[in-house]
Coordinates of C-alpha atoms (C1' of nucleotides) in Angstrom, one line a residue:
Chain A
X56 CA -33.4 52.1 29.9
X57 CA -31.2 52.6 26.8
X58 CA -27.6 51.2 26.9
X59 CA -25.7 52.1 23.9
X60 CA -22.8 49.9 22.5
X61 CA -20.4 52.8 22.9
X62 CA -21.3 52.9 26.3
X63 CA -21.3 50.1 27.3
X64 CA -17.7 49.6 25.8
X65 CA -16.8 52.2 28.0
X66 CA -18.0 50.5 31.1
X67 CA -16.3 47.5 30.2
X68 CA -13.1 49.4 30.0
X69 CA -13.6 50.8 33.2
X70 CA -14.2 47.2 34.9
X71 CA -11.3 46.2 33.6
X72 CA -9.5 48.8 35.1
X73 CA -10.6 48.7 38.3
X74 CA -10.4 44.9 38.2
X75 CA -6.9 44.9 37.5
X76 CA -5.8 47.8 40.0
X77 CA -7.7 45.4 42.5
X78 CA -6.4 42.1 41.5
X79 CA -2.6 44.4 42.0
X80 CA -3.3 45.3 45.3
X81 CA -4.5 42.4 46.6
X82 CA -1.4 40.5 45.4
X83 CA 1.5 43.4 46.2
X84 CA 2.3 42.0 49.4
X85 CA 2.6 38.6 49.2
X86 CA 5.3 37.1 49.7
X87 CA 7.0 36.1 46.1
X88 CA 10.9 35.3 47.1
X89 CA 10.7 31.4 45.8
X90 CA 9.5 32.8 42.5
X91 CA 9.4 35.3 39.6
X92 CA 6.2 37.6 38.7
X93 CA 6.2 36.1 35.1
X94 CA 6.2 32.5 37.3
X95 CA 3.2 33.5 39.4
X96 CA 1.0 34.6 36.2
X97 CA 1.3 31.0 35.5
X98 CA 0.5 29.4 38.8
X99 CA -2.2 31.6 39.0
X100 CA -3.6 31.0 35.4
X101 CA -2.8 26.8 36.0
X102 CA -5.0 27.5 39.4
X103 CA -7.6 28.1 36.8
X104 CA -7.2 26.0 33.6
X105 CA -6.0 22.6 34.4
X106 CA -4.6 20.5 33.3
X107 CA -3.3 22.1 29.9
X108 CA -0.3 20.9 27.5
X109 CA 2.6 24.0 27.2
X110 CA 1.6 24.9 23.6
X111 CA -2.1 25.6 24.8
X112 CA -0.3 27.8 27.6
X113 CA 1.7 29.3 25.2
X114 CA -1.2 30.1 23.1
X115 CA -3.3 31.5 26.1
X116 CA -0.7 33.8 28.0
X117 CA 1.2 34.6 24.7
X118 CA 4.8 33.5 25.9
X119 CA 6.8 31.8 22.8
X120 CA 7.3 27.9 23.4
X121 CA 10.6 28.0 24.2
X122 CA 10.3 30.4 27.1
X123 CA 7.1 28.4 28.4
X124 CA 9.2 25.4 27.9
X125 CA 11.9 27.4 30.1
X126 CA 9.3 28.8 33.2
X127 CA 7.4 25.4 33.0
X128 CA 10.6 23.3 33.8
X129 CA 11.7 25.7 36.4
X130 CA 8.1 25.7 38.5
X131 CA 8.7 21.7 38.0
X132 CA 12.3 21.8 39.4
X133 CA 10.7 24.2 42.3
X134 CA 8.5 21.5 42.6
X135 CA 5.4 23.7 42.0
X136 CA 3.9 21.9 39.1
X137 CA 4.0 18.4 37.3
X138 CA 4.0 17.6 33.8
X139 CA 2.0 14.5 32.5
X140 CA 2.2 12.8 29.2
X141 CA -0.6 12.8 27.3
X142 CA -1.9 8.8 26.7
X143 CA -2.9 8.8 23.3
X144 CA -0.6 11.7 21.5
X145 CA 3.2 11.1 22.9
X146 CA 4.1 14.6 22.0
X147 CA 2.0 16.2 24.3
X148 CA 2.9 16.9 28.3
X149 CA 0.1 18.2 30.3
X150 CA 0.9 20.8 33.1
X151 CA -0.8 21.1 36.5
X152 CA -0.1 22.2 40.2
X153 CA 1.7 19.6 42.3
X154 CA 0.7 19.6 45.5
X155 CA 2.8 21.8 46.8
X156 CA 2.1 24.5 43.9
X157 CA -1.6 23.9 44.6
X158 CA -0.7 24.5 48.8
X159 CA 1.1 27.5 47.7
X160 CA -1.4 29.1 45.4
X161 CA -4.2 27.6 48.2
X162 CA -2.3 30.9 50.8
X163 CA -1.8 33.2 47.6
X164 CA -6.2 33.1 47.9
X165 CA -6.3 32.8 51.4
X166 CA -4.3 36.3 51.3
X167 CA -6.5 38.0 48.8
X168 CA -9.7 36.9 50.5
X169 CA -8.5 38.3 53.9
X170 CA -8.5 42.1 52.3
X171 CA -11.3 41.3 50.1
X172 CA -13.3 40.4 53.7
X173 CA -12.1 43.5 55.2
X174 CA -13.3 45.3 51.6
X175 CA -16.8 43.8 52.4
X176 CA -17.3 44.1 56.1
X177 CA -20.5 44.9 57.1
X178 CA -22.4 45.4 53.8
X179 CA -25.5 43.8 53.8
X180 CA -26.8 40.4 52.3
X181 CA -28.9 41.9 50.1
X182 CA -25.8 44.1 48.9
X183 CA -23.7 40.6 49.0
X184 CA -26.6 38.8 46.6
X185 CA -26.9 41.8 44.0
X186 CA -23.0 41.7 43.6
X187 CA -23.1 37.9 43.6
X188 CA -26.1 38.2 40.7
X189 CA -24.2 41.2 38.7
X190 CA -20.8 38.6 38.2
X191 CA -22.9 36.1 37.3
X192 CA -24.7 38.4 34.4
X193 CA -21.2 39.6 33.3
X194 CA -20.0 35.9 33.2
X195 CA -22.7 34.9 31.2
X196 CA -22.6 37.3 28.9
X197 CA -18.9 39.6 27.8
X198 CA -16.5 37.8 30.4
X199 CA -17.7 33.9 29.3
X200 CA -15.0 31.5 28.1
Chain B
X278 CA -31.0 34.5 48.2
X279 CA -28.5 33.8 50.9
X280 CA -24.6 34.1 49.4
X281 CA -21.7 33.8 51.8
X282 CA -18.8 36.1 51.2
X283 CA -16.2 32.8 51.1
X284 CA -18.4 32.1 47.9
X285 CA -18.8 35.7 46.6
X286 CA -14.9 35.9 46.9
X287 CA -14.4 32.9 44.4
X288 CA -16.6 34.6 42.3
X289 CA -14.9 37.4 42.4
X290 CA -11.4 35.6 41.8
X291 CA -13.4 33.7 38.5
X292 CA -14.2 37.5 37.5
X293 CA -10.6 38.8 37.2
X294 CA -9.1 36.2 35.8
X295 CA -11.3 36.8 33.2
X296 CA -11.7 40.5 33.1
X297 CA -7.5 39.6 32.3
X298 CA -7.9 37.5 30.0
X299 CA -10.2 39.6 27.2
X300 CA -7.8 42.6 28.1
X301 CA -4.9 40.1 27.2
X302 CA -6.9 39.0 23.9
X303 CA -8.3 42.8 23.4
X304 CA -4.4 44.7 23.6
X305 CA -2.5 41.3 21.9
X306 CA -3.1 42.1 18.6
X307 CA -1.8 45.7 19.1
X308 CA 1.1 47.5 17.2
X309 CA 3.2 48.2 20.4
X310 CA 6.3 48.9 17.7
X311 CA 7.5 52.3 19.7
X312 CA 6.8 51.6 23.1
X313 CA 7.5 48.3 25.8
X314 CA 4.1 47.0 27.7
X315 CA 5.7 48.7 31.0
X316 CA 5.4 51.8 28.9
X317 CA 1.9 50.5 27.1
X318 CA 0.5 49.7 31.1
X319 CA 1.5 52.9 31.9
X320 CA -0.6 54.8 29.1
X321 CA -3.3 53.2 30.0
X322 CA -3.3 54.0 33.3
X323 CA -2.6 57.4 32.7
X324 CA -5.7 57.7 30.3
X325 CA -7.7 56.7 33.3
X326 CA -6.2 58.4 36.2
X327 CA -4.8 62.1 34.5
X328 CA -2.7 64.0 35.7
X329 CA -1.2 62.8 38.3
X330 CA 2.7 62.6 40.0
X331 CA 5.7 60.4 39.3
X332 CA 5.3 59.4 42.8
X333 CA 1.3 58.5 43.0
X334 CA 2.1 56.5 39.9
X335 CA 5.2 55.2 41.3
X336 CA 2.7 54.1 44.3
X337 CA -0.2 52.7 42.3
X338 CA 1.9 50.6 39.9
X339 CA 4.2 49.4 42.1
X340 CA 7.5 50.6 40.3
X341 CA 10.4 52.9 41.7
X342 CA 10.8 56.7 41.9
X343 CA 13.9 55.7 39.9
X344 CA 12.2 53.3 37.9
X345 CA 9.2 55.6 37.1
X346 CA 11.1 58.5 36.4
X347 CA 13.1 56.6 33.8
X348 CA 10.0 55.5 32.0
X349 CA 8.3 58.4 31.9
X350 CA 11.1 60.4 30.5
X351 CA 11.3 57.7 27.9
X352 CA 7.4 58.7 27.0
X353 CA 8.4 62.1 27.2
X354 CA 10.9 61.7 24.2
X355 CA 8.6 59.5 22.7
X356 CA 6.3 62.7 23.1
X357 CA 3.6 60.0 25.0
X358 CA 3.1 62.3 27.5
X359 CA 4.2 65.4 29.4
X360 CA 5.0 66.9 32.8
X361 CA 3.6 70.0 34.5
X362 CA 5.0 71.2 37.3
X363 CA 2.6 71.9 39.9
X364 CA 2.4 75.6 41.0
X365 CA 1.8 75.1 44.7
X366 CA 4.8 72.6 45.4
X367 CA 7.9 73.4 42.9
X368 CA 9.0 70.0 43.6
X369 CA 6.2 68.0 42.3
X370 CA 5.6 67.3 38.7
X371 CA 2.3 66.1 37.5
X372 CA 2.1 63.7 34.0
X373 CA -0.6 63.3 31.8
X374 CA -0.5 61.9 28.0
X375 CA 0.1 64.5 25.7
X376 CA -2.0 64.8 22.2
X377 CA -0.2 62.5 20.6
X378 CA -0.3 60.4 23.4
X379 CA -4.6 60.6 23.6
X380 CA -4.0 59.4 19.5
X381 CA -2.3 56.5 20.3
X382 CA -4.9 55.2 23.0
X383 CA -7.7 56.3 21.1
X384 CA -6.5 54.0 18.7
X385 CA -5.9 51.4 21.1
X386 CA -9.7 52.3 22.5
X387 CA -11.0 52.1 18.9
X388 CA -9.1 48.3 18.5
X389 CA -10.5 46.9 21.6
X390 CA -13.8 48.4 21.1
X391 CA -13.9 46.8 17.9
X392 CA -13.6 43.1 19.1
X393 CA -15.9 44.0 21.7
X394 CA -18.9 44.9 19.4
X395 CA -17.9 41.5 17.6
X396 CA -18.2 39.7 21.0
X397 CA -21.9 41.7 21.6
X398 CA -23.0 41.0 18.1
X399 CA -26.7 40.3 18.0
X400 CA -27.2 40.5 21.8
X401 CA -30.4 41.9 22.5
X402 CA -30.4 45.7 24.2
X403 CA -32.1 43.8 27.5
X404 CA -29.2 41.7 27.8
X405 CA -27.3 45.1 27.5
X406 CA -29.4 46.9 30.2
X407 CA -28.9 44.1 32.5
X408 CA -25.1 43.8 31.9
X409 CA -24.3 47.3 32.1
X410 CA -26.3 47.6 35.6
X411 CA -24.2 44.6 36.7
X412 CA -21.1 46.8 35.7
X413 CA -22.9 49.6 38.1
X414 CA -23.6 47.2 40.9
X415 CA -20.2 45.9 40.9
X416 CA -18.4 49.5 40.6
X417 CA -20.3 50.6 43.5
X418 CA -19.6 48.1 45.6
X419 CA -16.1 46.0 45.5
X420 CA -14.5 47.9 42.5
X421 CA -14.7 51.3 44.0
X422 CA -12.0 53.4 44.1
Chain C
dA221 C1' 18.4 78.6 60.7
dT222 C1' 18.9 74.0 60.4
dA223 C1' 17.3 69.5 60.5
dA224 C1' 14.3 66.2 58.6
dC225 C1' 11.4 64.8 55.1
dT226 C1' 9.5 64.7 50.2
dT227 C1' 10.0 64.7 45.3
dA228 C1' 12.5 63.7 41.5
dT229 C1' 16.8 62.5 38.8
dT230 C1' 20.9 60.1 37.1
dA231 C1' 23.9 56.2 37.0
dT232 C1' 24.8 51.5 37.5
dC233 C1' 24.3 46.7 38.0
dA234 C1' 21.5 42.4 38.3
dA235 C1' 17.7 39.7 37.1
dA236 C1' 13.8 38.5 34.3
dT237 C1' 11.8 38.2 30.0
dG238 C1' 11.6 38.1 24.9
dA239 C1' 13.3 36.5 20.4
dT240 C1' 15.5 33.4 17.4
dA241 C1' 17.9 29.3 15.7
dA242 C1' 18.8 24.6 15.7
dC243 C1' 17.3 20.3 17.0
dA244 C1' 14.6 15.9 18.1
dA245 C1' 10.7 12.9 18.5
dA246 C1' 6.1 11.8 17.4
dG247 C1' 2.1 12.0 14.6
dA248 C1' -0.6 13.0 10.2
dA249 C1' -1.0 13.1 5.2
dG250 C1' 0.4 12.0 0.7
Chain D
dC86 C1' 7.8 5.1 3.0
dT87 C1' 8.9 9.8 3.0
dT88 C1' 7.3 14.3 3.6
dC89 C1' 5.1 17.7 6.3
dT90 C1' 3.3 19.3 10.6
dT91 C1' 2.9 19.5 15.6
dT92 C1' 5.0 19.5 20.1
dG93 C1' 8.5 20.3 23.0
dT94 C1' 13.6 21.2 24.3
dT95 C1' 18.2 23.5 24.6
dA96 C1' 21.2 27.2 23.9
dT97 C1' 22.2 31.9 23.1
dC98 C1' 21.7 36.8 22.8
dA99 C1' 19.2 41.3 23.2
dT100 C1' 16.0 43.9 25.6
dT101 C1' 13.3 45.1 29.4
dT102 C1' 12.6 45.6 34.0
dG103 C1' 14.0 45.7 39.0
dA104 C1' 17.0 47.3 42.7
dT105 C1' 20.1 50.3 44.9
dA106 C1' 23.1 54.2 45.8
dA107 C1' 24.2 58.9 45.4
dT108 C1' 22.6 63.4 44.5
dA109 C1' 19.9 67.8 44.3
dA110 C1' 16.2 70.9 45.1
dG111 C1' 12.2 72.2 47.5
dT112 C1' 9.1 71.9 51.6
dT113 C1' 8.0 71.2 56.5
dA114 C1' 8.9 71.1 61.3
dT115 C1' 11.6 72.4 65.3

DNA sequence: ATAACTTATTATCAAATGATAACAAAGAAG
DNA sequence: CTTCTTTGTTATCATTTGATAATAAGTTAT
């Protein structure tokens, strides 16, 4: 088989979507009061990458300093995440989960895997393996790092 | 191969996070002058799922009759999009982007398709085959809508 | 018919997020 | 040493988004 660029674009685009509409409706119910939805995209992205300093998660989720300056010391006063000074370059504070944040984002996944279980109940291993092998081609290829 | 769905669902998770991330770097370079990203997120939606109600959108995105109904009369003026009123139920109105409105995400389309043929650049067309199957595999099974 | 429900709108207020300026401390480069 | 750059903070204001109440018109059920 040919695959075309173009349609492969298309595809893409259409992964994306569906990711995204999936990754929403696993995630609409939780819970949410301690924090804000701009706070979660950063646990969730620090559940990730970490540890990272606040200019590289400025960079990454495209929030100005000063505002990640402003989220990051709020999660810290919530007691979600930890800053760290970097040993060799004083300017530079690491961010990462505390305990707590990593407890907290530890039931956020807990959540999502529940529905994702009920999503996949009953399909068959060999169903389970040729998903498993179809991420792993997509990570290695358009969705690596 | 034997995979567990604990493990398939961590995959899963690793998948979104970065099907996010390349929409985040394919949309951050965008114009966006006219319209918010509520407003953006919502074109884009519509150019996947079209026509469709204020309150089926209100549903899938999560946001407020009142809410929705605001932005999409901001699109409106913006001449984004349009509403047709359904014939069978006088109360219902259906949106879908108007011309001007397909423009605009064409362009969008054309800018992310652009950094996505940089990002394929030289990859052979097996590598292609096998990464839009895994795109097939994967709508078929979890991504389904 | 009328009561209950659905769909959508307008208005209003509160909260979250974005943008900018001014600042300070540390490191790098000349 | 002093200049420039990087990293992070605080303060402030504007904009965007969320939440709620009140309303109206159309549909469905009784």
């Amino acid at each position: 088989m040919m695959v075309s660029k173009e349609a492969l674009f298309e595809q893409l685009a259409s992964l994306i979507a569906s990711a995204h509409q999936l990754h929403y409706e696993m995630t609409k119910d939780l819970p949410m009061d301690d924090i804000t939805p701009l706070q979660y995209e950063i646990l969730e992205f620090l559940s990730v990458k970490q540890p990272i300093t606040l200019s590289q998660l400025s960079e990454c989720k495209g929030i100005s300093m000063p505002n990640t300056s402003r989220e990051i010391k709020k999660l810290t006063d919530k007691g979600l995440c930890e800053k760290i000074d970097d040993a060799g370059d004083r300017r530079k504070q690491y961010v990462r989960l505390s305990a707590s944040g990593e407890a907290r984002m530890a039931e956020s996944f807990t959540h999502m895997k529940q529905l994702f279980l009920q999503r996949v109940e009953g399909v068959q291993d060999a169903e389970l393996t040729q998903m498993s092998e179809a991420i792993g081609v997509l990570r290695a290829t358009v969705l690596r790092d």
